[in-house]
Amino acid sequence: MSGPSHARVTVVRGDITTQHVDAVVNAANRAMRGGGGVDGAIHRAGGPAVLEDCRRRFPDGLATGDAGWTTAGELPARWVIHVVGPNHRAGETDRRLLVSCYARALAVADELGARTLALPLVSAGVYGWPREDAVAAATETLRSTPTSVTEARLVALDEATLALVEDALRR
């Protein structure tokens, strides 16, 4: 058996909660209790089991840049890997924290044995990370981090984001 290589990074336009993958990556907040955007959508679609598992596994939440997993509840995925992205609007502008979200998500996927992931653009929504750099951080990290994940699927909510990611993947 060979060791880790690198994930094939793909992109689709769609709803992250309907992706048929081993694990869905959630852009969570530090409290890990649900919220807006991707976080709220994942908690709504996954049902109460996701929040219950967050409370049990992460009573004190997670640090910015870190990742942890819970059940996926009613989602088609088996697990949710929660990452806490930096809040650019609140002054958290250290790009290493954003890169860490993707690297840690891959590491947690490897621990779980997850081979396919669906990921949002972490911190690019309400947290205000500049979209072009959010795309670069995601694609560069997912392409360069050794992992046993075979597909890292970025899920774009709109055509503009889809086009940005497709352009980055062509480079």
PDB file of C-alpha atoms in Angstrom:
ATOM      1  CA  MET A   1       0.000   0.000   0.000  1.00  0.00           C
ATOM      2  CA  SER A   2       1.362   3.381  -0.947  1.00  0.00           C
ATOM      3  CA  GLY A   3       1.444   6.322   1.420  1.00  0.00           C
ATOM      4  CA  PRO A   4      -0.489   9.552   1.124  1.00  0.00           C
ATOM      5  CA  SER A   5      -0.334  11.479  -2.122  1.00  0.00           C
ATOM      6  CA  HIS A   6      -2.448  14.529  -2.949  1.00  0.00           C
ATOM      7  CA  ALA A   7      -6.170  14.992  -3.392  1.00  0.00           C
ATOM      8  CA  ARG A   8      -7.665  15.693  -6.798  1.00  0.00           C
ATOM      9  CA  VAL A   9      -9.283  19.106  -6.355  1.00  0.00           C
ATOM     10  CA  THR A  10     -12.573  19.598  -8.194  1.00  0.00           C
ATOM     11  CA  VAL A  11     -15.301  22.235  -8.123  1.00  0.00           C
ATOM     12  CA  VAL A  12     -19.072  22.123  -8.529  1.00  0.00           C
ATOM     13  CA  ARG A  13     -21.779  24.732  -8.221  1.00  0.00           C
ATOM     14  CA  GLY A  14     -24.377  23.587  -5.752  1.00  0.00           C
ATOM     15  CA  ASP A  15     -25.529  23.018  -2.216  1.00  0.00           C
ATOM     16  CA  ILE A  16     -22.914  21.532   0.109  1.00  0.00           C
ATOM     17  CA  THR A  17     -25.624  19.794   2.154  1.00  0.00           C
ATOM     18  CA  THR A  18     -26.631  17.574  -0.786  1.00  0.00           C
ATOM     19  CA  GLN A  19     -23.134  16.356  -1.738  1.00  0.00           C
ATOM     20  CA  HIS A  20     -22.704  12.572  -1.667  1.00  0.00           C
ATOM     21  CA  VAL A  21     -19.224  12.371  -0.126  1.00  0.00           C
ATOM     22  CA  ASP A  22     -17.664  10.730   2.906  1.00  0.00           C
ATOM     23  CA  ALA A  23     -17.368  14.029   4.777  1.00  0.00           C
ATOM     24  CA  VAL A  24     -18.702  17.557   4.403  1.00  0.00           C
ATOM     25  CA  VAL A  25     -16.523  20.381   5.710  1.00  0.00           C
ATOM     26  CA  ASN A  26     -18.375  22.993   7.730  1.00  0.00           C
ATOM     27  CA  ALA A  27     -17.195  26.581   8.101  1.00  0.00           C
ATOM     28  CA  ALA A  28     -18.094  26.835  11.788  1.00  0.00           C
ATOM     29  CA  ASN A  29     -17.614  29.500  14.406  1.00  0.00           C
ATOM     30  CA  ARG A  30     -15.511  28.963  17.537  1.00  0.00           C
ATOM     31  CA  ALA A  31     -18.561  28.099  19.677  1.00  0.00           C
ATOM     32  CA  MET A  32     -19.514  25.144  17.399  1.00  0.00           C
ATOM     33  CA  ARG A  33     -23.227  25.627  18.049  1.00  0.00           C
ATOM     34  CA  GLY A  34     -24.508  26.420  14.578  1.00  0.00           C
ATOM     35  CA  GLY A  35     -24.826  29.848  13.001  1.00  0.00           C
ATOM     36  CA  GLY A  36     -25.426  31.470   9.644  1.00  0.00           C
ATOM     37  CA  GLY A  37     -24.293  30.697   6.122  1.00  0.00           C
ATOM     38  CA  VAL A  38     -22.807  27.247   5.497  1.00  0.00           C
ATOM     39  CA  ASP A  39     -22.813  26.495   9.241  1.00  0.00           C
ATOM     40  CA  GLY A  40     -26.555  27.114   9.581  1.00  0.00           C
ATOM     41  CA  ALA A  41     -27.338  25.174   6.405  1.00  0.00           C
ATOM     42  CA  ILE A  42     -25.352  22.131   7.577  1.00  0.00           C
ATOM     43  CA  HIS A  43     -26.973  22.170  11.017  1.00  0.00           C
ATOM     44  CA  ARG A  44     -30.477  22.529   9.512  1.00  0.00           C
ATOM     45  CA  ALA A  45     -29.947  19.753   6.947  1.00  0.00           C
ATOM     46  CA  GLY A  46     -28.115  17.447   9.360  1.00  0.00           C
ATOM     47  CA  GLY A  47     -30.735  17.837  12.066  1.00  0.00           C
ATOM     48  CA  PRO A  48     -30.321  17.907  15.849  1.00  0.00           C
ATOM     49  CA  ALA A  49     -27.757  15.070  15.932  1.00  0.00           C
ATOM     50  CA  VAL A  50     -25.052  17.395  14.550  1.00  0.00           C
ATOM     51  CA  LEU A  51     -25.541  19.996  17.295  1.00  0.00           C
ATOM     52  CA  GLU A  52     -25.790  17.297  19.985  1.00  0.00           C
ATOM     53  CA  ASP A  53     -22.479  15.813  18.810  1.00  0.00           C
ATOM     54  CA  CYS A  54     -20.865  19.287  18.719  1.00  0.00           C
ATOM     55  CA  ARG A  55     -21.934  19.908  22.319  1.00  0.00           C
ATOM     56  CA  ARG A  56     -20.673  16.502  23.446  1.00  0.00           C
ATOM     57  CA  ARG A  57     -17.368  16.449  21.545  1.00  0.00           C
ATOM     58  CA  PHE A  58     -16.530  20.177  21.745  1.00  0.00           C
ATOM     59  CA  PRO A  59     -17.904  21.572  25.017  1.00  0.00           C
ATOM     60  CA  ASP A  60     -15.485  24.512  24.745  1.00  0.00           C
ATOM     61  CA  GLY A  61     -15.672  24.866  20.962  1.00  0.00           C
ATOM     62  CA  LEU A  62     -12.618  24.938  18.699  1.00  0.00           C
ATOM     63  CA  ALA A  63      -9.786  27.386  18.101  1.00  0.00           C
ATOM     64  CA  THR A  64      -9.522  29.393  14.898  1.00  0.00           C
ATOM     65  CA  GLY A  65      -7.653  27.348  12.293  1.00  0.00           C
ATOM     66  CA  ASP A  66      -8.490  24.017  13.917  1.00  0.00           C
ATOM     67  CA  ALA A  67     -10.805  21.194  12.847  1.00  0.00           C
ATOM     68  CA  GLY A  68     -12.811  18.424  14.460  1.00  0.00           C
ATOM     69  CA  TRP A  69     -15.498  15.983  13.363  1.00  0.00           C
ATOM     70  CA  THR A  70     -19.033  15.018  14.288  1.00  0.00           C
ATOM     71  CA  THR A  71     -21.727  12.801  12.878  1.00  0.00           C
ATOM     72  CA  ALA A  72     -23.423  14.147   9.746  1.00  0.00           C
ATOM     73  CA  GLY A  73     -26.876  13.317  11.092  1.00  0.00           C
ATOM     74  CA  GLU A  74     -29.356  13.326   8.200  1.00  0.00           C
ATOM     75  CA  LEU A  75     -26.869  14.593   5.586  1.00  0.00           C
ATOM     76  CA  PRO A  76     -25.897  12.150   2.807  1.00  0.00           C
ATOM     77  CA  ALA A  77     -22.300  12.307   4.099  1.00  0.00           C
ATOM     78  CA  ARG A  78     -21.055  10.141   6.974  1.00  0.00           C
ATOM     79  CA  TRP A  79     -19.222  12.896   8.870  1.00  0.00           C
ATOM     80  CA  VAL A  80     -19.066  16.656   9.212  1.00  0.00           C
ATOM     81  CA  ILE A  81     -15.560  18.053   9.621  1.00  0.00           C
ATOM     82  CA  HIS A  82     -15.938  21.432  11.310  1.00  0.00           C
ATOM     83  CA  VAL A  83     -13.240  24.053  10.716  1.00  0.00           C
ATOM     84  CA  VAL A  84     -13.083  27.486  12.301  1.00  0.00           C
ATOM     85  CA  GLY A  85     -11.935  30.047   9.778  1.00  0.00           C
ATOM     86  CA  PRO A  86     -10.484  33.434  10.651  1.00  0.00           C
ATOM     87  CA  ASN A  87     -12.927  36.349  10.765  1.00  0.00           C
ATOM     88  CA  HIS A  88     -11.252  38.874   8.452  1.00  0.00           C
ATOM     89  CA  ARG A  89     -13.880  41.524   9.291  1.00  0.00           C
ATOM     90  CA  ALA A  90     -12.979  41.194  12.991  1.00  0.00           C
ATOM     91  CA  GLY A  91      -9.255  41.693  12.283  1.00  0.00           C
ATOM     92  CA  GLU A  92      -8.191  38.027  12.033  1.00  0.00           C
ATOM     93  CA  THR A  93      -6.075  38.475   8.901  1.00  0.00           C
ATOM     94  CA  ASP A  94      -3.317  35.876   9.413  1.00  0.00           C
ATOM     95  CA  ARG A  95      -3.543  33.767   6.245  1.00  0.00           C
ATOM     96  CA  ARG A  96      -1.855  30.855   8.059  1.00  0.00           C
ATOM     97  CA  LEU A  97      -5.092  30.371  10.032  1.00  0.00           C
ATOM     98  CA  LEU A  98      -7.075  30.016   6.804  1.00  0.00           C
ATOM     99  CA  VAL A  99      -4.521  27.601   5.298  1.00  0.00           C
ATOM    100  CA  SER A 100      -4.613  25.622   8.555  1.00  0.00           C
ATOM    101  CA  CYS A 101      -8.371  25.059   8.154  1.00  0.00           C
ATOM    102  CA  TYR A 102      -7.829  23.145   4.905  1.00  0.00           C
ATOM    103  CA  ALA A 103      -4.731  21.264   6.112  1.00  0.00           C
ATOM    104  CA  ARG A 104      -6.463  20.262   9.369  1.00  0.00           C
ATOM    105  CA  ALA A 105      -9.624  19.203   7.481  1.00  0.00           C
ATOM    106  CA  LEU A 106      -7.480  16.836   5.382  1.00  0.00           C
ATOM    107  CA  ALA A 107      -5.724  15.522   8.498  1.00  0.00           C
ATOM    108  CA  VAL A 108      -9.063  14.825  10.227  1.00  0.00           C
ATOM    109  CA  ALA A 109     -10.360  13.158   7.045  1.00  0.00           C
ATOM    110  CA  ASP A 110      -7.281  10.921   7.057  1.00  0.00           C
ATOM    111  CA  GLU A 111      -7.900   9.998  10.718  1.00  0.00           C
ATOM    112  CA  LEU A 112     -11.506   9.061   9.860  1.00  0.00           C
ATOM    113  CA  GLY A 113     -10.633   7.206   6.671  1.00  0.00           C
ATOM    114  CA  ALA A 114     -12.721   9.641   4.613  1.00  0.00           C
ATOM    115  CA  ARG A 115     -11.675   9.606   0.951  1.00  0.00           C
ATOM    116  CA  THR A 116     -14.054  12.186  -0.531  1.00  0.00           C
ATOM    117  CA  LEU A 117     -14.691  15.654   0.889  1.00  0.00           C
ATOM    118  CA  ALA A 118     -17.001  18.522  -0.026  1.00  0.00           C
ATOM    119  CA  LEU A 119     -15.695  21.883   1.159  1.00  0.00           C
ATOM    120  CA  PRO A 120     -16.942  25.460   1.147  1.00  0.00           C
ATOM    121  CA  LEU A 121     -14.689  28.464   0.649  1.00  0.00           C
ATOM    122  CA  VAL A 122     -13.842  28.980   4.318  1.00  0.00           C
ATOM    123  CA  SER A 123     -14.088  32.557   5.639  1.00  0.00           C
ATOM    124  CA  ALA A 124     -15.157  33.953   2.239  1.00  0.00           C
ATOM    125  CA  GLY A 125     -18.757  34.691   3.280  1.00  0.00           C
ATOM    126  CA  VAL A 126     -19.770  36.696   6.337  1.00  0.00           C
ATOM    127  CA  TYR A 127     -16.189  36.561   7.660  1.00  0.00           C
ATOM    128  CA  GLY A 128     -15.150  38.730   4.718  1.00  0.00           C
ATOM    129  CA  TRP A 129     -11.928  37.072   3.538  1.00  0.00           C
ATOM    130  CA  PRO A 130     -11.094  38.534   0.088  1.00  0.00           C
ATOM    131  CA  ARG A 131     -12.594  36.021  -2.345  1.00  0.00           C
ATOM    132  CA  GLU A 132      -9.612  35.690  -4.722  1.00  0.00           C
ATOM    133  CA  ASP A 133      -7.258  34.966  -1.830  1.00  0.00           C
ATOM    134  CA  ALA A 134      -9.785  32.584  -0.247  1.00  0.00           C
ATOM    135  CA  VAL A 135      -9.814  30.628  -3.529  1.00  0.00           C
ATOM    136  CA  ALA A 136      -5.999  30.660  -3.727  1.00  0.00           C
ATOM    137  CA  ALA A 137      -5.604  29.487  -0.110  1.00  0.00           C
ATOM    138  CA  ALA A 138      -8.093  26.652  -0.676  1.00  0.00           C
ATOM    139  CA  THR A 139      -6.752  25.390  -3.998  1.00  0.00           C
ATOM    140  CA  GLU A 140      -3.067  25.731  -3.096  1.00  0.00           C
ATOM    141  CA  THR A 141      -3.452  23.981   0.268  1.00  0.00           C
ATOM    142  CA  LEU A 142      -5.710  21.197  -0.980  1.00  0.00           C
ATOM    143  CA  ARG A 143      -3.354  20.490  -3.896  1.00  0.00           C
ATOM    144  CA  SER A 144      -0.122  20.521  -1.878  1.00  0.00           C
ATOM    145  CA  THR A 145      -1.020  18.796   1.417  1.00  0.00           C
ATOM    146  CA  PRO A 146      -0.188  15.075   1.528  1.00  0.00           C
ATOM    147  CA  THR A 147      -3.381  13.130   2.226  1.00  0.00           C
ATOM    148  CA  SER A 148      -5.200   9.884   1.534  1.00  0.00           C
ATOM    149  CA  VAL A 149      -8.262  11.901   0.412  1.00  0.00           C
ATOM    150  CA  THR A 150      -8.848  11.135  -3.258  1.00  0.00           C
ATOM    151  CA  GLU A 151     -11.227  14.028  -4.064  1.00  0.00           C
ATOM    152  CA  ALA A 152     -11.506  17.433  -2.416  1.00  0.00           C
ATOM    153  CA  ARG A 153     -14.608  18.978  -3.995  1.00  0.00           C
ATOM    154  CA  LEU A 154     -15.004  22.718  -3.534  1.00  0.00           C
ATOM    155  CA  VAL A 155     -18.676  23.657  -3.606  1.00  0.00           C
ATOM    156  CA  ALA A 156     -19.429  27.096  -5.050  1.00  0.00           C
ATOM    157  CA  LEU A 157     -22.707  28.821  -4.228  1.00  0.00           C
ATOM    158  CA  ASP A 158     -22.758  31.029  -7.325  1.00  0.00           C
ATOM    159  CA  GLU A 159     -21.427  31.303 -10.889  1.00  0.00           C
ATOM    160  CA  ALA A 160     -18.869  33.998 -10.004  1.00  0.00           C
ATOM    161  CA  THR A 161     -17.246  31.827  -7.336  1.00  0.00           C
ATOM    162  CA  LEU A 162     -17.389  28.790  -9.609  1.00  0.00           C
ATOM    163  CA  ALA A 163     -15.537  30.734 -12.318  1.00  0.00           C
ATOM    164  CA  LEU A 164     -12.870  31.941  -9.841  1.00  0.00           C
ATOM    165  CA  VAL A 165     -12.200  28.381  -8.620  1.00  0.00           C
ATOM    166  CA  GLU A 166     -12.189  26.937 -12.157  1.00  0.00           C
ATOM    167  CA  ASP A 167      -9.652  29.591 -13.160  1.00  0.00           C
ATOM    168  CA  ALA A 168      -7.433  28.794 -10.146  1.00  0.00           C
ATOM    169  CA  LEU A 169      -7.589  25.067 -10.922  1.00  0.00           C
ATOM    170  CA  ARG A 170      -6.461  25.667 -14.512  1.00  0.00           C
ATOM    171  CA  ARG A 171      -3.274  27.313 -13.246  1.00  0.00           C
TER     172      ARG A 171
END
